[in-house]
Coordinates of C-alpha atoms in Angstrom, one line a residue:
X181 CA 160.7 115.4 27.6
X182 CA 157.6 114.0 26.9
X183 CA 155.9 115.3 30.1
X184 CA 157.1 118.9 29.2
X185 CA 155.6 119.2 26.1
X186 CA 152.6 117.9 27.4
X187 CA 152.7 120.8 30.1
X188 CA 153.4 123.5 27.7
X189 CA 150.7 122.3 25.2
X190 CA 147.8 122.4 28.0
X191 CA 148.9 126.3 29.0
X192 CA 148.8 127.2 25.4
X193 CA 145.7 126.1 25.2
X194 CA 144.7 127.7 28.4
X195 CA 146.0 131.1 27.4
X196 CA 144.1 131.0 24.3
X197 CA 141.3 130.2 25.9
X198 CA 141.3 132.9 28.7
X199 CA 141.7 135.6 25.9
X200 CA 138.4 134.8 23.9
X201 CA 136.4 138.1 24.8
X202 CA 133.0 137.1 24.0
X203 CA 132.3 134.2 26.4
X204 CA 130.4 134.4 29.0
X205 CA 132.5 134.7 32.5
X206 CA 129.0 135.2 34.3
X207 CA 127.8 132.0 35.9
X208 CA 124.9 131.4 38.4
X209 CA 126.2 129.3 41.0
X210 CA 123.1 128.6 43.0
X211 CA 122.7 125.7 40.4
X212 CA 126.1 123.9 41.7
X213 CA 125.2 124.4 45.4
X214 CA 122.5 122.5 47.1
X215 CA 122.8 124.4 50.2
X216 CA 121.4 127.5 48.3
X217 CA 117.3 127.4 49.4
X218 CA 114.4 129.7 48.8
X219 CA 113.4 130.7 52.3
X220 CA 111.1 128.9 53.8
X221 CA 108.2 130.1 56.8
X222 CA 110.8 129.4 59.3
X223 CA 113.3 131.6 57.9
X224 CA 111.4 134.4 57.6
X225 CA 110.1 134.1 61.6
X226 CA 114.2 133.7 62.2
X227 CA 115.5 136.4 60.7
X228 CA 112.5 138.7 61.9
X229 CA 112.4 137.4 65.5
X230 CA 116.1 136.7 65.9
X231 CA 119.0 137.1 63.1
X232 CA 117.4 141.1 62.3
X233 CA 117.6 141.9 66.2
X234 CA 119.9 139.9 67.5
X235 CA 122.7 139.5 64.8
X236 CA 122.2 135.9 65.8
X237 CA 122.4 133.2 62.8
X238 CA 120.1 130.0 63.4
X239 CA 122.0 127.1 61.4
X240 CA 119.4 124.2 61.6
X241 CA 120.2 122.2 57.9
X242 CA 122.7 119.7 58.5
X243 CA 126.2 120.3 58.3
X244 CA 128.5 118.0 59.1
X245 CA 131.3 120.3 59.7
X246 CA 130.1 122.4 62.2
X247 CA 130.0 118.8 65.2
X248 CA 132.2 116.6 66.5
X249 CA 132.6 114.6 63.6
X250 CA 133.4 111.6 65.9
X251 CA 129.6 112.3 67.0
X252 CA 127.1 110.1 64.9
X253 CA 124.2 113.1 64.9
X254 CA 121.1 113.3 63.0
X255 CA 119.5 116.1 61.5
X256 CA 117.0 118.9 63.5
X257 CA 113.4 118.1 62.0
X258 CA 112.2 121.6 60.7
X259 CA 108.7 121.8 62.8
X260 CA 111.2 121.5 65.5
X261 CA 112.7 124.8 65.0
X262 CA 110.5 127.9 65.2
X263 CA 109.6 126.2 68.7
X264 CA 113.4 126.2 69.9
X265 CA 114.4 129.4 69.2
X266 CA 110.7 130.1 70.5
X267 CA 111.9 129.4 73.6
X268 CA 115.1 131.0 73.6
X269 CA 113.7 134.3 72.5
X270 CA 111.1 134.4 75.1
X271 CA 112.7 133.0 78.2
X272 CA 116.4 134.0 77.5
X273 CA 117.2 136.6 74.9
X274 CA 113.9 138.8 75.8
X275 CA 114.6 138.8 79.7
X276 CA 118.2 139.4 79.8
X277 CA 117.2 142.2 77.1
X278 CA 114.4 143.8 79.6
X279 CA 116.8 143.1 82.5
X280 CA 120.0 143.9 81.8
X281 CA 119.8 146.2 78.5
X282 CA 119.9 146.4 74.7
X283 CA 123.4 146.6 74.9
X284 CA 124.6 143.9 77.2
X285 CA 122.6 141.3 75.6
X286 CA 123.8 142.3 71.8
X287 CA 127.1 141.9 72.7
X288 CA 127.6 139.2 74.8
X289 CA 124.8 136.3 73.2
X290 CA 126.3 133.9 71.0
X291 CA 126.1 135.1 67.2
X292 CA 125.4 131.6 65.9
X293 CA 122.8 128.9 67.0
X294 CA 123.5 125.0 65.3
X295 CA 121.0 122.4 65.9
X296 CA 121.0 118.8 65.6
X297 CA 117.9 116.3 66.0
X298 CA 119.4 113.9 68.2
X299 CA 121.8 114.2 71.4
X300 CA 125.4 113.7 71.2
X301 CA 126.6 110.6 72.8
X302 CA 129.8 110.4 74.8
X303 CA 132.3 107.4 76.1
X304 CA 131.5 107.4 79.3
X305 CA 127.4 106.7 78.9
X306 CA 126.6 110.8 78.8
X307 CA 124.6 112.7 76.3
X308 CA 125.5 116.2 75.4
X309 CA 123.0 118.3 75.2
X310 CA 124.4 121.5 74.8
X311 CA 128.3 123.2 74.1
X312 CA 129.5 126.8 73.7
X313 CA 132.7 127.5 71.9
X314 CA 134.5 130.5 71.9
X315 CA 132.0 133.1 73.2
X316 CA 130.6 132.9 70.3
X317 CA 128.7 129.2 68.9
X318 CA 126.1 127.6 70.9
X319 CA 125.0 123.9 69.7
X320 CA 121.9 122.2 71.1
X321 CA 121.3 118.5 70.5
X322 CA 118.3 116.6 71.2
X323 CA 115.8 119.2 69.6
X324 CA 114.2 116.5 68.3
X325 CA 112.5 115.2 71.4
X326 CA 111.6 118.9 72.4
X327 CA 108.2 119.4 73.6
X328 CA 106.8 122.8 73.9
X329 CA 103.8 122.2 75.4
X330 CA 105.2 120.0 77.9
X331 CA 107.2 122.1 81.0
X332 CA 108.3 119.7 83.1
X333 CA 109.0 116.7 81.0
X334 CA 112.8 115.4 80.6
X335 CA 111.7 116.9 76.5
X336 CA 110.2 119.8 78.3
X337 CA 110.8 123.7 78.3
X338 CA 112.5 123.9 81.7
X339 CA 114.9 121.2 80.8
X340 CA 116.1 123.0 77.3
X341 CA 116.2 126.4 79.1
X342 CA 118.3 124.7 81.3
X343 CA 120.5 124.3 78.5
X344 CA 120.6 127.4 77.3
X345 CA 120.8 129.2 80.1
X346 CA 123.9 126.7 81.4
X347 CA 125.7 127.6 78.4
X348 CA 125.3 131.4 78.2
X349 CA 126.8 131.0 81.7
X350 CA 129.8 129.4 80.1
X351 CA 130.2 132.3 77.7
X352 CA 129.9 135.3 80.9
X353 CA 132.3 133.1 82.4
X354 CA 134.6 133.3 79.4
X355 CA 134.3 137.5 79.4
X356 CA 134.6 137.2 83.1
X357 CA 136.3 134.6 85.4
X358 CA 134.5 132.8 87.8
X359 CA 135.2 134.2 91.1
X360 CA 137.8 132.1 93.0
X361 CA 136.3 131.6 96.3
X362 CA 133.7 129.7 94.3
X363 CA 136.0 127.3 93.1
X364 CA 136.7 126.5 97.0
X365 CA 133.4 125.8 98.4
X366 CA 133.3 122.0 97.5
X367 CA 136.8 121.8 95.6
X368 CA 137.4 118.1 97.2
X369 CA 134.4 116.7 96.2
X370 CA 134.5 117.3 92.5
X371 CA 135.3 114.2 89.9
X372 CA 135.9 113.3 86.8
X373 CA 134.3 110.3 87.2
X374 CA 130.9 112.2 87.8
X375 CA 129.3 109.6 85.3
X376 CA 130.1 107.2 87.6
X377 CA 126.8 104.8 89.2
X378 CA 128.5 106.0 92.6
X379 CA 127.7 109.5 91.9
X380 CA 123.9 109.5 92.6
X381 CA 121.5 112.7 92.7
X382 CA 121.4 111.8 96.4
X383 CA 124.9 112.2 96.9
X384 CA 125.3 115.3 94.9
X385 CA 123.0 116.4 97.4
X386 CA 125.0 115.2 100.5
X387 CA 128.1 116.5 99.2
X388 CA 126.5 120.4 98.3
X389 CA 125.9 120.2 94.6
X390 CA 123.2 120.9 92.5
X391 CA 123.0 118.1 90.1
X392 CA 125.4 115.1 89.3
X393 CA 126.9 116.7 86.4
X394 CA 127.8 119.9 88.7
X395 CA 130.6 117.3 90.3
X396 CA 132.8 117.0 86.7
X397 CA 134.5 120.9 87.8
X398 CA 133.8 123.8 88.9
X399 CA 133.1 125.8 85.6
X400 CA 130.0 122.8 85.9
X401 CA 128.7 123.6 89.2
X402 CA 128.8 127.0 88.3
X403 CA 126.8 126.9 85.2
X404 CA 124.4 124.4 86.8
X405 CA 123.9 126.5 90.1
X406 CA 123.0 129.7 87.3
X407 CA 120.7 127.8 85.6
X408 CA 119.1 125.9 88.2
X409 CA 118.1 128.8 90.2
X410 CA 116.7 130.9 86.8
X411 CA 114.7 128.3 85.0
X412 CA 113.6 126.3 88.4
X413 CA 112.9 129.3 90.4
X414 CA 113.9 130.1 94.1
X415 CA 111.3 128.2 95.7
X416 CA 112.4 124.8 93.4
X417 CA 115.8 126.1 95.1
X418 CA 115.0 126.4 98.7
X419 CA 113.0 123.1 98.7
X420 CA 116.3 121.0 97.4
X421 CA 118.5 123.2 99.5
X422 CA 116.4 122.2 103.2
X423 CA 115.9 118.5 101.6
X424 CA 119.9 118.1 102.0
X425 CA 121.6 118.1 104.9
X426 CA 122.9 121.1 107.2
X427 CA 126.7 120.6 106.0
X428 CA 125.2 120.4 102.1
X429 CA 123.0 123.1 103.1
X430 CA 125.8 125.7 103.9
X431 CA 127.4 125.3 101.2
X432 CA 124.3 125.4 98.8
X433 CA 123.6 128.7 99.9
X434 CA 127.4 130.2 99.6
X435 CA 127.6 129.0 96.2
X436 CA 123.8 131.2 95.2
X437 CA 125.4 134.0 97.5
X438 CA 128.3 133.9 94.5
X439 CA 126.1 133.8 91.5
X440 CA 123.9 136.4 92.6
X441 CA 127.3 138.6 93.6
X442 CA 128.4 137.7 90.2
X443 CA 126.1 139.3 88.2
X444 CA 126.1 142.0 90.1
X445 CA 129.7 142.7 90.0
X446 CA 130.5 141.1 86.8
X447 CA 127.9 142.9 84.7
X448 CA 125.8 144.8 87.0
X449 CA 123.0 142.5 86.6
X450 CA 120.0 142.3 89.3
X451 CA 120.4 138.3 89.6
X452 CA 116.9 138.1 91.1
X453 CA 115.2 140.5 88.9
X454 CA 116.7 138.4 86.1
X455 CA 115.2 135.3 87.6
X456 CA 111.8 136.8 88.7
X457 CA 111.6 138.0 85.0
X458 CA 111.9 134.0 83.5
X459 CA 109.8 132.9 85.9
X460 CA 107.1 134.9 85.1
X461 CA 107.6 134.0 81.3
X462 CA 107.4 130.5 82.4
X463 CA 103.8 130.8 84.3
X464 CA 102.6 133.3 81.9
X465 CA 102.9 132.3 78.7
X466 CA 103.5 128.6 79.1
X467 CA 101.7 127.4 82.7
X468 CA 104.2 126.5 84.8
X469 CA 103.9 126.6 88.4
X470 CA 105.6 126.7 91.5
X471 CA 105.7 123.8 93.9
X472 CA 105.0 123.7 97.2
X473 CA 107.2 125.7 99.5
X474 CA 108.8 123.1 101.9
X475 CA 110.5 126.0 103.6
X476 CA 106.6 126.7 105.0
X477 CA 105.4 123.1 105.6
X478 CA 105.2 122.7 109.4
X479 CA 108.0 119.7 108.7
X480 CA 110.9 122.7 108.1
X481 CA 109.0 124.7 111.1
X482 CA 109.8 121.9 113.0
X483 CA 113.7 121.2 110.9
X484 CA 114.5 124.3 111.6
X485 CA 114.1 125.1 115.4
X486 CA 110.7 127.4 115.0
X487 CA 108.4 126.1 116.6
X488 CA 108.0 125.8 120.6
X489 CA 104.9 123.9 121.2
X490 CA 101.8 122.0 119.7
X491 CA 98.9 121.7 122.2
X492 CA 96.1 119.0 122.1
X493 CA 93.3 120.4 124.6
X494 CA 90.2 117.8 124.3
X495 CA 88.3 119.6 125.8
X496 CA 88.5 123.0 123.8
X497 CA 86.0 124.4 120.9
X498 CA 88.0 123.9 117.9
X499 CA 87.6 120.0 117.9
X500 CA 84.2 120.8 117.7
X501 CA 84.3 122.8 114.8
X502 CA 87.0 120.9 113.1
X503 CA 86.4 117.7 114.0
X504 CA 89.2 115.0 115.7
X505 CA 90.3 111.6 114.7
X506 CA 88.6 109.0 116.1
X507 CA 91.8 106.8 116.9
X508 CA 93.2 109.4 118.7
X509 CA 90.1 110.1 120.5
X510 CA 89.8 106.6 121.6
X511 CA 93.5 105.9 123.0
X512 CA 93.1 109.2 124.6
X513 CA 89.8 108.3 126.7
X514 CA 90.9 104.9 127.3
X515 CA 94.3 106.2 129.0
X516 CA 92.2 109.2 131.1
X517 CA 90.0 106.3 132.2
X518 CA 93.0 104.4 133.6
X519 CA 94.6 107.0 135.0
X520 CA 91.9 108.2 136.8
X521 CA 89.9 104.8 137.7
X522 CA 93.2 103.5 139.6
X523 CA 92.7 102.6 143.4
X524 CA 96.7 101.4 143.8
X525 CA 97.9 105.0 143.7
X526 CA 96.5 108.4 144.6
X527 CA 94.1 109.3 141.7
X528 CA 95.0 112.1 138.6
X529 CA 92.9 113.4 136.0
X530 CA 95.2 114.0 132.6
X531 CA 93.9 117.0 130.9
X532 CA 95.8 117.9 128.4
X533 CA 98.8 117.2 125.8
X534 CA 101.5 119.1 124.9
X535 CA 104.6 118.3 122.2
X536 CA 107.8 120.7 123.8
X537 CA 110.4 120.8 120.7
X538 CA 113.6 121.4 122.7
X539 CA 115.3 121.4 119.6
X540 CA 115.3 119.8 115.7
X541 CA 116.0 115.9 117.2
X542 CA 114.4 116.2 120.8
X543 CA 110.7 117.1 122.0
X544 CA 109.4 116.4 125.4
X545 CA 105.8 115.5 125.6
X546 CA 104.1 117.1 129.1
X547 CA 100.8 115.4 130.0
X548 CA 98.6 118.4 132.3
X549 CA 97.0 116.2 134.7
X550 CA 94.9 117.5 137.9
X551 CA 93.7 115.9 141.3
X552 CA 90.3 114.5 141.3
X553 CA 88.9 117.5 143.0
X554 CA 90.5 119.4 140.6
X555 CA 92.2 122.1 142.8
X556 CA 95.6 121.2 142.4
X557 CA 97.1 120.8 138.4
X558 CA 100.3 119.2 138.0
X559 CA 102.4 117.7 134.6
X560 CA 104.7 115.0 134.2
X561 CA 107.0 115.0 131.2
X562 CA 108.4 112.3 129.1
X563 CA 111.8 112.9 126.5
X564 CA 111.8 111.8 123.4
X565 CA 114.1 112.3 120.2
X566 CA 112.6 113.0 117.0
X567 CA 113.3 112.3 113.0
X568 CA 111.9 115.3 110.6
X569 CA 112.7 115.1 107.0
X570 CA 111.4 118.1 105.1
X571 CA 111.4 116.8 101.8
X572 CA 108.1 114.5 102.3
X573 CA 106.8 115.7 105.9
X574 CA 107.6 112.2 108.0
X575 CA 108.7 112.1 111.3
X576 CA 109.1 109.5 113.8
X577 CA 109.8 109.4 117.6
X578 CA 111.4 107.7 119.7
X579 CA 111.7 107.4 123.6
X580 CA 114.4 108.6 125.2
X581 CA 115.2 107.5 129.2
X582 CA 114.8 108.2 131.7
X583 CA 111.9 109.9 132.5
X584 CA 112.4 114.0 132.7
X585 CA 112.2 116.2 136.1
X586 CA 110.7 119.2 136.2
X587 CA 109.9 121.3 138.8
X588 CA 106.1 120.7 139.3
X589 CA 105.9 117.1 139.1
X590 CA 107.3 114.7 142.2
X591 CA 108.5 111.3 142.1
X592 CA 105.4 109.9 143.7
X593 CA 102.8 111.6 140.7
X594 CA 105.2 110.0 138.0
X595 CA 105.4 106.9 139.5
X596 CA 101.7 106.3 139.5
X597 CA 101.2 107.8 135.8
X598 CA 104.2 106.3 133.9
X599 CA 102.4 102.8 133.6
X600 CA 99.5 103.6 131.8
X601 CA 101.7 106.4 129.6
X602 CA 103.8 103.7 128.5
X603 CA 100.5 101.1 127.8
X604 CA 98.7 103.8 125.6
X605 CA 100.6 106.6 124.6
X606 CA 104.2 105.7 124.6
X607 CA 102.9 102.7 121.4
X608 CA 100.7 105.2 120.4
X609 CA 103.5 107.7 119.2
X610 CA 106.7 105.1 118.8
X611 CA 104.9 102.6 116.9
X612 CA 104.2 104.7 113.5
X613 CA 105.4 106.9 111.1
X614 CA 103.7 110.5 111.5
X615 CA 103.3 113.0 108.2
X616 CA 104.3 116.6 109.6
X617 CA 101.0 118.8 108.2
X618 CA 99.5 121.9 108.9
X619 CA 96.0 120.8 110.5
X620 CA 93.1 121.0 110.3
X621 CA 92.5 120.4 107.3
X622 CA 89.4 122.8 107.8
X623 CA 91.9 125.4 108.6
X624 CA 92.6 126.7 104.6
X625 CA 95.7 128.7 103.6
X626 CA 92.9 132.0 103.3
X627 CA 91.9 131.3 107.2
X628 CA 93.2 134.2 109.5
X629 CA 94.1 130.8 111.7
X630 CA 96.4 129.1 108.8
X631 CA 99.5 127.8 110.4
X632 CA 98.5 128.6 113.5
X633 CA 97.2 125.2 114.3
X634 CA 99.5 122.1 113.2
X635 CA 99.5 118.4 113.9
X636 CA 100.7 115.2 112.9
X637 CA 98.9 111.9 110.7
X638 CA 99.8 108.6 110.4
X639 CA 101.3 108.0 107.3
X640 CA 98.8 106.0 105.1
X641 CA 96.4 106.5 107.6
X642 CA 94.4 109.7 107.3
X643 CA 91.9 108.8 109.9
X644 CA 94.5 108.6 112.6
X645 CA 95.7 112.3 113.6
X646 CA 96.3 115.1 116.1
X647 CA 96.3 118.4 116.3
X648 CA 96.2 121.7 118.1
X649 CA 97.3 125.4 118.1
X650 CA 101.1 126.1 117.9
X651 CA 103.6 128.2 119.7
X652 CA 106.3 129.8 117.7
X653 CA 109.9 130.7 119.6

């Protein structure tokens, strides 16, 4: 009874007090919220630049609510801000808006950017840096450590467009599948386990995948294969795709053939325009630059079956003009001198040099040799398999026996030469590591003769080199 009256009393007293009609019902409650701010310079330049065009809201103070809240996160320092969404207006929102139209970009970016300071840590040793939910939230962790003057750097531009662009991908994806022949290329080799020490870069590579983290599925390796080839560029591309092997490289280049269909089909989207457009954003506005093209180093020449022949002809003018290594020069003379100062044997006089690349693992070296009167020329050639890896330029070789047969060459020349070939230039070219180059050096990349002439340096040892003029097949 006692509770009752109690009740009754407090909505008496409530009534009464909801009927007085001169207090004042109209409170300001930007004194009870501390979330309420007076914009700042950085919201001014982020609803100019993005929120007014875009539609798209930048959430940068804390809240809790809107992360993992098993996640310990800290909070996005606010110099750390403007340059972020810097870099997603210029490299993602501005070139899918030149590229692909007003319309497709308005729609389908996410509507809400939240940032946090530090990354997210996971239970199995990974970071997230980056998640998209629902088409429409993208979160980016780590802004903290973002550097935009640095493009390279693990805190660099490259590496956060990377993010960005890896989960706008995610979000296409979720407005149209990926396609499912994708999801066959390298369906055994993917893992949930991708985390694991086993997984190495190298063996992402060997197995046909773009990254480590492109294992986990193939929603991953598509995102990562997308981003990869806009933010690092086609030439970043090619290079990692002829530093795998030929089995990794296949399937490297069906899964780019898919992206770049992808776009096309799925939104009508020029996949290469797209990517010529951030690259030039990258080198224009914040100095990046290509590296070297290992798919024109004479090393992939050589990798991938172009080349026919590398002459070394002592006695021809461009050694005068370009010079020639003196170690060379030297085990050259002193096997001529032996050859042709023999009294056991009839007497040759080698002449020239030449490296035949049968194929990508097999070159047969031909030494032009002529009788001492020098009316009758002759050649004697000598197998060997060969080692070429693109990625840095070495190759080795090897002697293979026995000796080869050709047609103008007899037993009785070959006999009397192979000594001396295997006392000078058999140690000569088995005993080191050559560096793959185009040579000479005199030779620049504006010279009408650039890559016409190649050769081959000791590694470590500049001094110590060959060269001559190439034959293509």
């Amino acid at each position: 009874m006692k509770n009752k009256i109690i009740f009754w009393l407090s909505a008496f007293v409530l009534i009464i007090s909801s009927c007085k009609k001169e207090d004042n019902v109209s409170v300001d409650m930007n004194q009870y919220n501390s979330d309420v701010t007076t914009p700042n310079s950085v919201d001014n330049w982020l609803m100019t630049n993005i929120t007014n065009p875009y539609n798209i809201e930048v959430v940068y103070r804390f809240d809790r609510n809107l992360a993992d809240p098993a996640k310990d996160i800290s909070p996005v320092d606010l110099d750390k801000v403007q340059p972020i969404m810097s870099a997603v207006l210029d490299n993602y929102l501005l070139p899918y808006e030149k590229i692909a139209g007003k319309a497709f970009i308005k729609k389908l970016c996410p509507k809400q950017y939240v940032l946090y300071g530090s990354v997210a840590y996971n239970s199995n040793g990974s970071v997230t840096l980056g998640t998209a939910d629902g088409g429409r939230k993208v979160t980016l962790y780590g802004v903290n450590g973002f550097n935009l003057t640095d493009v390279e750097g693990e805190n660099g531009v490259r590496r956060k467009l990377r993010t960005i662009h890896h989960e706008f991908t995610h979000i296409l994806n979720q407005n149209v599948i990926i396609p499912p022949e994708f999801t066959q290329v390298t369906k055994a080799d993917y893992t949930e386990e991708w985390t694991n020490d086993a997984n190495t870069e190298v063996l992402a590579m060997q197995l046909g995948f773009i990254s480590r983290y492109a294992r986990s599925n193939y929603g991953e390796d598509f995102a990562e294969m997308t981003a990869h080839l806009l933010v690092h560029g086609q030439i970043w591309f090619d290079n990692y795709v002829v530093s795998a092997p030929a089995s990794a490289q296949r399937k490297l280049r069906r899964k780019e053939a898919m992206v770049v269909q992808y776009f096309k089909d799925a939104f009508g989207i020029d996949f290469r325009a797209l990517q010529a457009e951030i690259q030039n954003v990258l080198k224009t506005k914040y100095g990046a630059t290509d590296p070297v093209d290992l798919t024109q180093t004479f090393a992939a020449w050589l990798v991938n079956n172009k080349v026919s022949t590398l002459t070394i002809d002592p006695a021809a003018a461009h050694y005068t003009t370009y010079g020639r290594s003196t170690t060379f020069t030297t085990m050259w003379n002193n096997y001529v001198t032996a050859v042709s100062t023999q009294t056991a044997n009839t007497k040759y006089i080698p002449k020239t040099m030449q490296l035949m690349f049968t194929s990508d693992t097999t070159m047969t070296l031909r030494i032009g040799f002529s009788n001492t009167t020098n009316t009758t020329n002759y050649s004697g050639d000598y197998n060997f398999s060969t080692k070429i890896v693109s990625a840095n330029g070495e190759v080795t070789f090897a002697k293979v026996l026995p000796e080869g047969t050709t047609t103008n060459h007899g037993n009785g020349q070959i006999a009397s030469m192979k000594p001396f070939f295997e006392q000078y230039l058999l140690p000569y070219l088995t005993n080191r590591i050559f560096v793959a180059d185009w040579l000479p050096t005199g030779i620049t990349p504006t010279n009408p003769l650039y890559r016409t002439f190649a050769g081959f340096t000791e590694k470590g040892v500049a001094a110590n080199y060959f060269y001559g003029p190439i034959v293509l097949k």
